[in-house]
Amino acid sequence: YNLLQAGIGVFGDYPSGFQILGDLYHLRGNQVAATFTYFEALRREPDNPLTLLKLGDVFRAEGNVNEARKYYLQAAALESDSETIAARMKDIGFFEVEQPELEHDFLATETAADLFRMQGYFDKAKQIYLHLLKETPADQHLHDKLKLCG
């Protein structure tokens, strides 16, 4: 801890130092300090999917599923390989809850559709891909993913 804190004192704009310190706090069970430290890392690098994932892990460890879900979704939106995030979301029961209608659903993104597809929820993934194709009908990448849903 002391070495990391000293390093952060010298290199205060280095988000990885905060992330590693947050990891140590989280592993030691100090979720309050871990949360604060991850927020400091995010303040310096707001679009870091790994920090968002770890922040979700802290909230999951505390039993705060809604906050965990929020940070996992933010991480998934930034990370192209979302299998780890999908596994964490499955652990907190994300795919078992009834999803809202797409017209009012901020989850209607390609990443969300990919997460549903990876978990075997092909109907929901197909619904989102079709919704996205209404906006960009010539997107061959989305057409290819739609075919994977059967």
mmCIF file with all atom_site columns, C-alpha atoms in Angstrom:
data_model
loop_
_atom_site.group_PDB
_atom_site.id
_atom_site.type_symbol
_atom_site.label_atom_id
_atom_site.label_alt_id
_atom_site.label_comp_id
_atom_site.label_asym_id
_atom_site.label_entity_id
_atom_site.label_seq_id
_atom_site.pdbx_PDB_ins_code
_atom_site.Cartn_x
_atom_site.Cartn_y
_atom_site.Cartn_z
_atom_site.occupancy
_atom_site.B_iso_or_equiv
_atom_site.pdbx_formal_charge
_atom_site.auth_seq_id
_atom_site.auth_comp_id
_atom_site.auth_asym_id
_atom_site.auth_atom_id
_atom_site.pdbx_PDB_model_num
ATOM 1   C CA . TYR A 1 1   ? 0.000   0.000   0.000   1.00 0.00 ? 1   TYR A CA 1
ATOM 2   C CA . ASN A 1 2   ? 2.667   2.478   1.022   1.00 0.00 ? 2   ASN A CA 1
ATOM 3   C CA . LEU A 1 3   ? 4.640   2.077   -2.192  1.00 0.00 ? 3   LEU A CA 1
ATOM 4   C CA . LEU A 1 4   ? 1.532   2.517   -4.335  1.00 0.00 ? 4   LEU A CA 1
ATOM 5   C CA . GLN A 1 5   ? 0.339   5.498   -2.359  1.00 0.00 ? 5   GLN A CA 1
ATOM 6   C CA . ALA A 1 6   ? 3.776   7.095   -2.677  1.00 0.00 ? 6   ALA A CA 1
ATOM 7   C CA . GLY A 1 7   ? 3.764   6.446   -6.414  1.00 0.00 ? 7   GLY A CA 1
ATOM 8   C CA . ILE A 1 8   ? 0.298   7.976   -6.731  1.00 0.00 ? 8   ILE A CA 1
ATOM 9   C CA . GLY A 1 9   ? 1.596   11.008  -4.852  1.00 0.00 ? 9   GLY A CA 1
ATOM 10  C CA . VAL A 1 10  ? 4.289   11.459  -7.483  1.00 0.00 ? 10  VAL A CA 1
ATOM 11  C CA . PHE A 1 11  ? 2.302   10.308  -10.548 1.00 0.00 ? 11  PHE A CA 1
ATOM 12  C CA . GLY A 1 12  ? -1.165  11.472  -9.541  1.00 0.00 ? 12  GLY A CA 1
ATOM 13  C CA . ASP A 1 13  ? -2.587  11.402  -13.054 1.00 0.00 ? 13  ASP A CA 1
ATOM 14  C CA . TYR A 1 14  ? -1.661  7.756   -13.629 1.00 0.00 ? 14  TYR A CA 1
ATOM 15  C CA . PRO A 1 15  ? -4.981  5.845   -13.500 1.00 0.00 ? 15  PRO A CA 1
ATOM 16  C CA . SER A 1 16  ? -3.355  2.399   -13.395 1.00 0.00 ? 16  SER A CA 1
ATOM 17  C CA . GLY A 1 17  ? -1.827  3.166   -10.014 1.00 0.00 ? 17  GLY A CA 1
ATOM 18  C CA . PHE A 1 18  ? -5.277  3.890   -8.615  1.00 0.00 ? 18  PHE A CA 1
ATOM 19  C CA . GLN A 1 19  ? -6.625  0.762   -10.272 1.00 0.00 ? 19  GLN A CA 1
ATOM 20  C CA . ILE A 1 20  ? -3.955  -1.466  -8.700  1.00 0.00 ? 20  ILE A CA 1
ATOM 21  C CA . LEU A 1 21  ? -4.452  0.151   -5.298  1.00 0.00 ? 21  LEU A CA 1
ATOM 22  C CA . GLY A 1 22  ? -8.202  -0.425  -5.682  1.00 0.00 ? 22  GLY A CA 1
ATOM 23  C CA . ASP A 1 23  ? -7.478  -4.088  -6.464  1.00 0.00 ? 23  ASP A CA 1
ATOM 24  C CA . LEU A 1 24  ? -5.481  -4.406  -3.245  1.00 0.00 ? 24  LEU A CA 1
ATOM 25  C CA . TYR A 1 25  ? -8.238  -2.819  -1.181  1.00 0.00 ? 25  TYR A CA 1
ATOM 26  C CA . HIS A 1 26  ? -10.831 -5.060  -2.840  1.00 0.00 ? 26  HIS A CA 1
ATOM 27  C CA . LEU A 1 27  ? -8.783  -8.214  -2.216  1.00 0.00 ? 27  LEU A CA 1
ATOM 28  C CA . ARG A 1 28  ? -8.321  -7.211  1.426   1.00 0.00 ? 28  ARG A CA 1
ATOM 29  C CA . GLY A 1 29  ? -12.076 -6.691  1.822   1.00 0.00 ? 29  GLY A CA 1
ATOM 30  C CA . ASN A 1 30  ? -11.981 -2.924  2.200   1.00 0.00 ? 30  ASN A CA 1
ATOM 31  C CA . GLN A 1 31  ? -14.771 -2.220  -0.290  1.00 0.00 ? 31  GLN A CA 1
ATOM 32  C CA . VAL A 1 32  ? -15.190 1.428   0.735   1.00 0.00 ? 32  VAL A CA 1
ATOM 33  C CA . ALA A 1 33  ? -11.546 2.229   0.003   1.00 0.00 ? 33  ALA A CA 1
ATOM 34  C CA . ALA A 1 34  ? -11.663 0.129   -3.187  1.00 0.00 ? 34  ALA A CA 1
ATOM 35  C CA . THR A 1 35  ? -14.733 2.004   -4.416  1.00 0.00 ? 35  THR A CA 1
ATOM 36  C CA . PHE A 1 36  ? -13.190 5.393   -3.700  1.00 0.00 ? 36  PHE A CA 1
ATOM 37  C CA . THR A 1 37  ? -9.913  4.406   -5.380  1.00 0.00 ? 37  THR A CA 1
ATOM 38  C CA . TYR A 1 38  ? -11.632 3.032   -8.505  1.00 0.00 ? 38  TYR A CA 1
ATOM 39  C CA . PHE A 1 39  ? -13.644 6.257   -8.749  1.00 0.00 ? 39  PHE A CA 1
ATOM 40  C CA . GLU A 1 40  ? -10.357 8.175   -8.628  1.00 0.00 ? 40  GLU A CA 1
ATOM 41  C CA . ALA A 1 41  ? -9.058  6.019   -11.496 1.00 0.00 ? 41  ALA A CA 1
ATOM 42  C CA . LEU A 1 42  ? -12.245 6.696   -13.469 1.00 0.00 ? 42  LEU A CA 1
ATOM 43  C CA . ARG A 1 43  ? -11.953 10.409  -12.823 1.00 0.00 ? 43  ARG A CA 1
ATOM 44  C CA . ARG A 1 44  ? -8.634  10.285  -14.656 1.00 0.00 ? 44  ARG A CA 1
ATOM 45  C CA . GLU A 1 45  ? -9.713  7.818   -17.362 1.00 0.00 ? 45  GLU A CA 1
ATOM 46  C CA . PRO A 1 46  ? -13.540 7.622   -17.537 1.00 0.00 ? 46  PRO A CA 1
ATOM 47  C CA . ASP A 1 47  ? -13.676 5.172   -20.447 1.00 0.00 ? 47  ASP A CA 1
ATOM 48  C CA . ASN A 1 48  ? -11.538 2.414   -18.964 1.00 0.00 ? 48  ASN A CA 1
ATOM 49  C CA . PRO A 1 49  ? -13.560 -0.823  -19.255 1.00 0.00 ? 49  PRO A CA 1
ATOM 50  C CA . LEU A 1 50  ? -11.331 -2.717  -16.821 1.00 0.00 ? 50  LEU A CA 1
ATOM 51  C CA . THR A 1 51  ? -11.839 -0.145  -14.062 1.00 0.00 ? 51  THR A CA 1
ATOM 52  C CA . LEU A 1 52  ? -15.600 -0.142  -14.732 1.00 0.00 ? 52  LEU A CA 1
ATOM 53  C CA . LEU A 1 53  ? -15.612 -3.951  -14.560 1.00 0.00 ? 53  LEU A CA 1
ATOM 54  C CA . LYS A 1 54  ? -13.725 -3.927  -11.259 1.00 0.00 ? 54  LYS A CA 1
ATOM 55  C CA . LEU A 1 55  ? -16.041 -1.296  -9.828  1.00 0.00 ? 55  LEU A CA 1
ATOM 56  C CA . GLY A 1 56  ? -18.941 -3.561  -10.771 1.00 0.00 ? 56  GLY A CA 1
ATOM 57  C CA . ASP A 1 57  ? -17.166 -6.399  -8.959  1.00 0.00 ? 57  ASP A CA 1
ATOM 58  C CA . VAL A 1 58  ? -16.941 -4.310  -5.783  1.00 0.00 ? 58  VAL A CA 1
ATOM 59  C CA . PHE A 1 59  ? -20.660 -3.566  -5.880  1.00 0.00 ? 59  PHE A CA 1
ATOM 60  C CA . ARG A 1 60  ? -21.397 -7.228  -6.623  1.00 0.00 ? 60  ARG A CA 1
ATOM 61  C CA . ALA A 1 61  ? -19.310 -8.243  -3.581  1.00 0.00 ? 61  ALA A CA 1
ATOM 62  C CA . GLU A 1 62  ? -21.370 -5.835  -1.477  1.00 0.00 ? 62  GLU A CA 1
ATOM 63  C CA . GLY A 1 63  ? -24.597 -7.347  -2.819  1.00 0.00 ? 63  GLY A CA 1
ATOM 64  C CA . ASN A 1 64  ? -25.555 -4.158  -4.660  1.00 0.00 ? 64  ASN A CA 1
ATOM 65  C CA . VAL A 1 65  ? -26.684 -5.826  -7.882  1.00 0.00 ? 65  VAL A CA 1
ATOM 66  C CA . ASN A 1 66  ? -28.185 -2.684  -9.419  1.00 0.00 ? 66  ASN A CA 1
ATOM 67  C CA . GLU A 1 67  ? -24.942 -0.727  -9.151  1.00 0.00 ? 67  GLU A CA 1
ATOM 68  C CA . ALA A 1 68  ? -22.920 -3.744  -10.328 1.00 0.00 ? 68  ALA A CA 1
ATOM 69  C CA . ARG A 1 69  ? -25.199 -4.056  -13.361 1.00 0.00 ? 69  ARG A CA 1
ATOM 70  C CA . LYS A 1 70  ? -24.743 -0.353  -14.159 1.00 0.00 ? 70  LYS A CA 1
ATOM 71  C CA . TYR A 1 71  ? -20.948 -0.576  -14.239 1.00 0.00 ? 71  TYR A CA 1
ATOM 72  C CA . TYR A 1 72  ? -20.909 -3.918  -16.079 1.00 0.00 ? 72  TYR A CA 1
ATOM 73  C CA . LEU A 1 73  ? -23.083 -2.398  -18.816 1.00 0.00 ? 73  LEU A CA 1
ATOM 74  C CA . GLN A 1 74  ? -20.780 0.610   -19.101 1.00 0.00 ? 74  GLN A CA 1
ATOM 75  C CA . ALA A 1 75  ? -17.782 -1.726  -19.375 1.00 0.00 ? 75  ALA A CA 1
ATOM 76  C CA . ALA A 1 76  ? -19.556 -3.873  -21.978 1.00 0.00 ? 76  ALA A CA 1
ATOM 77  C CA . ALA A 1 77  ? -20.318 -0.813  -24.090 1.00 0.00 ? 77  ALA A CA 1
ATOM 78  C CA . LEU A 1 78  ? -16.588 -0.028  -24.250 1.00 0.00 ? 78  LEU A CA 1
ATOM 79  C CA . GLU A 1 79  ? -15.129 -3.522  -24.507 1.00 0.00 ? 79  GLU A CA 1
ATOM 80  C CA . SER A 1 80  ? -15.287 -5.429  -27.785 1.00 0.00 ? 80  SER A CA 1
ATOM 81  C CA . ASP A 1 81  ? -14.615 -8.815  -26.132 1.00 0.00 ? 81  ASP A CA 1
ATOM 82  C CA . SER A 1 82  ? -17.401 -8.950  -23.580 1.00 0.00 ? 82  SER A CA 1
ATOM 83  C CA . GLU A 1 83  ? -17.374 -12.626 -22.565 1.00 0.00 ? 83  GLU A CA 1
ATOM 84  C CA . THR A 1 84  ? -15.951 -11.868 -19.092 1.00 0.00 ? 84  THR A CA 1
ATOM 85  C CA . ILE A 1 85  ? -18.510 -9.125  -18.599 1.00 0.00 ? 85  ILE A CA 1
ATOM 86  C CA . ALA A 1 86  ? -21.314 -11.388 -19.829 1.00 0.00 ? 86  ALA A CA 1
ATOM 87  C CA . ALA A 1 87  ? -20.262 -14.039 -17.304 1.00 0.00 ? 87  ALA A CA 1
ATOM 88  C CA . ARG A 1 88  ? -20.325 -11.495 -14.467 1.00 0.00 ? 88  ARG A CA 1
ATOM 89  C CA . MET A 1 89  ? -23.736 -10.229 -15.568 1.00 0.00 ? 89  MET A CA 1
ATOM 90  C CA . LYS A 1 90  ? -25.033 -13.794 -15.653 1.00 0.00 ? 90  LYS A CA 1
ATOM 91  C CA . ASP A 1 91  ? -23.731 -14.280 -12.096 1.00 0.00 ? 91  ASP A CA 1
ATOM 92  C CA . ILE A 1 92  ? -25.848 -11.371 -10.853 1.00 0.00 ? 92  ILE A CA 1
ATOM 93  C CA . GLY A 1 93  ? -28.937 -12.634 -12.670 1.00 0.00 ? 93  GLY A CA 1
ATOM 94  C CA . PHE A 1 94  ? -29.000 -9.938  -15.349 1.00 0.00 ? 94  PHE A CA 1
ATOM 95  C CA . PHE A 1 95  ? -30.330 -12.242 -18.036 1.00 0.00 ? 95  PHE A CA 1
ATOM 96  C CA . GLU A 1 96  ? -33.092 -13.651 -15.830 1.00 0.00 ? 96  GLU A CA 1
ATOM 97  C CA . VAL A 1 97  ? -34.832 -10.316 -15.260 1.00 0.00 ? 97  VAL A CA 1
ATOM 98  C CA . GLU A 1 98  ? -37.520 -9.182  -17.657 1.00 0.00 ? 98  GLU A CA 1
ATOM 99  C CA . GLN A 1 99  ? -36.117 -6.612  -20.016 1.00 0.00 ? 99  GLN A CA 1
ATOM 100 C CA . PRO A 1 100 ? -37.992 -3.382  -20.810 1.00 0.00 ? 100 PRO A CA 1
ATOM 101 C CA . GLU A 1 101 ? -39.404 -2.635  -24.265 1.00 0.00 ? 101 GLU A CA 1
ATOM 102 C CA . LEU A 1 102 ? -36.875 -1.423  -26.798 1.00 0.00 ? 102 LEU A CA 1
ATOM 103 C CA . GLU A 1 103 ? -38.577 1.918   -27.365 1.00 0.00 ? 103 GLU A CA 1
ATOM 104 C CA . HIS A 1 104 ? -37.590 2.866   -23.808 1.00 0.00 ? 104 HIS A CA 1
ATOM 105 C CA . ASP A 1 105 ? -34.554 0.628   -23.495 1.00 0.00 ? 105 ASP A CA 1
ATOM 106 C CA . PHE A 1 106 ? -31.104 2.178   -23.221 1.00 0.00 ? 106 PHE A CA 1
ATOM 107 C CA . LEU A 1 107 ? -29.759 -1.369  -23.657 1.00 0.00 ? 107 LEU A CA 1
ATOM 108 C CA . ALA A 1 108 ? -30.653 -1.435  -27.361 1.00 0.00 ? 108 ALA A CA 1
ATOM 109 C CA . THR A 1 109 ? -27.016 -1.433  -28.433 1.00 0.00 ? 109 THR A CA 1
ATOM 110 C CA . GLU A 1 110 ? -24.966 -3.851  -30.466 1.00 0.00 ? 110 GLU A CA 1
ATOM 111 C CA . THR A 1 111 ? -22.952 -4.715  -27.350 1.00 0.00 ? 111 THR A CA 1
ATOM 112 C CA . ALA A 1 112 ? -26.102 -5.586  -25.406 1.00 0.00 ? 112 ALA A CA 1
ATOM 113 C CA . ALA A 1 113 ? -27.295 -7.755  -28.309 1.00 0.00 ? 113 ALA A CA 1
ATOM 114 C CA . ASP A 1 114 ? -23.912 -9.486  -28.375 1.00 0.00 ? 114 ASP A CA 1
ATOM 115 C CA . LEU A 1 115 ? -24.166 -10.183 -24.640 1.00 0.00 ? 115 LEU A CA 1
ATOM 116 C CA . PHE A 1 116 ? -27.626 -11.703 -25.039 1.00 0.00 ? 116 PHE A CA 1
ATOM 117 C CA . ARG A 1 117 ? -26.439 -13.809 -27.993 1.00 0.00 ? 117 ARG A CA 1
ATOM 118 C CA . MET A 1 118 ? -23.394 -15.087 -26.081 1.00 0.00 ? 118 MET A CA 1
ATOM 119 C CA . GLN A 1 119 ? -25.667 -16.194 -23.249 1.00 0.00 ? 119 GLN A CA 1
ATOM 120 C CA . GLY A 1 120 ? -28.040 -17.997 -25.617 1.00 0.00 ? 120 GLY A CA 1
ATOM 121 C CA . TYR A 1 121 ? -30.876 -15.447 -25.482 1.00 0.00 ? 121 TYR A CA 1
ATOM 122 C CA . PHE A 1 122 ? -31.209 -15.418 -29.247 1.00 0.00 ? 122 PHE A CA 1
ATOM 123 C CA . ASP A 1 123 ? -34.732 -13.949 -29.396 1.00 0.00 ? 123 ASP A CA 1
ATOM 124 C CA . LYS A 1 124 ? -33.729 -10.878 -27.381 1.00 0.00 ? 124 LYS A CA 1
ATOM 125 C CA . ALA A 1 125 ? -30.501 -10.482 -29.378 1.00 0.00 ? 125 ALA A CA 1
ATOM 126 C CA . LYS A 1 126 ? -32.426 -10.820 -32.634 1.00 0.00 ? 126 LYS A CA 1
ATOM 127 C CA . GLN A 1 127 ? -34.916 -8.182  -31.485 1.00 0.00 ? 127 GLN A CA 1
ATOM 128 C CA . ILE A 1 128 ? -32.110 -5.712  -30.767 1.00 0.00 ? 128 ILE A CA 1
ATOM 129 C CA . TYR A 1 129 ? -30.241 -6.441  -34.020 1.00 0.00 ? 129 TYR A CA 1
ATOM 130 C CA . LEU A 1 130 ? -33.468 -5.879  -35.972 1.00 0.00 ? 130 LEU A CA 1
ATOM 131 C CA . HIS A 1 131 ? -34.037 -2.628  -34.094 1.00 0.00 ? 131 HIS A CA 1
ATOM 132 C CA . LEU A 1 132 ? -30.507 -1.473  -34.963 1.00 0.00 ? 132 LEU A CA 1
ATOM 133 C CA . LEU A 1 133 ? -30.902 -2.498  -38.600 1.00 0.00 ? 133 LEU A CA 1
ATOM 134 C CA . LYS A 1 134 ? -33.889 -0.166  -38.897 1.00 0.00 ? 134 LYS A CA 1
ATOM 135 C CA . GLU A 1 135 ? -31.423 2.686   -38.324 1.00 0.00 ? 135 GLU A CA 1
ATOM 136 C CA . THR A 1 136 ? -28.616 1.257   -40.503 1.00 0.00 ? 136 THR A CA 1
ATOM 137 C CA . PRO A 1 137 ? -30.169 -1.256  -42.929 1.00 0.00 ? 137 PRO A CA 1
ATOM 138 C CA . ALA A 1 138 ? -26.988 -1.643  -45.003 1.00 0.00 ? 138 ALA A CA 1
ATOM 139 C CA . ASP A 1 139 ? -24.806 -2.679  -42.046 1.00 0.00 ? 139 ASP A CA 1
ATOM 140 C CA . GLN A 1 140 ? -23.527 -6.099  -43.154 1.00 0.00 ? 140 GLN A CA 1
ATOM 141 C CA . HIS A 1 141 ? -21.838 -6.662  -39.785 1.00 0.00 ? 141 HIS A CA 1
ATOM 142 C CA . LEU A 1 142 ? -25.238 -6.505  -38.047 1.00 0.00 ? 142 LEU A CA 1
ATOM 143 C CA . HIS A 1 143 ? -26.790 -8.763  -40.696 1.00 0.00 ? 143 HIS A CA 1
ATOM 144 C CA . ASP A 1 144 ? -24.059 -11.331 -40.033 1.00 0.00 ? 144 ASP A CA 1
ATOM 145 C CA . LYS A 1 145 ? -24.682 -11.225 -36.303 1.00 0.00 ? 145 LYS A CA 1
ATOM 146 C CA . LEU A 1 146 ? -28.427 -11.549 -36.886 1.00 0.00 ? 146 LEU A CA 1
ATOM 147 C CA . LYS A 1 147 ? -27.793 -14.763 -38.840 1.00 0.00 ? 147 LYS A CA 1
ATOM 148 C CA . LEU A 1 148 ? -25.972 -16.194 -35.798 1.00 0.00 ? 148 LEU A CA 1
ATOM 149 C CA . CYS A 1 149 ? -29.234 -15.955 -33.842 1.00 0.00 ? 149 CYS A CA 1
ATOM 150 C CA . GLY A 1 150 ? -30.969 -18.493 -36.076 1.00 0.00 ? 150 GLY A CA 1
#
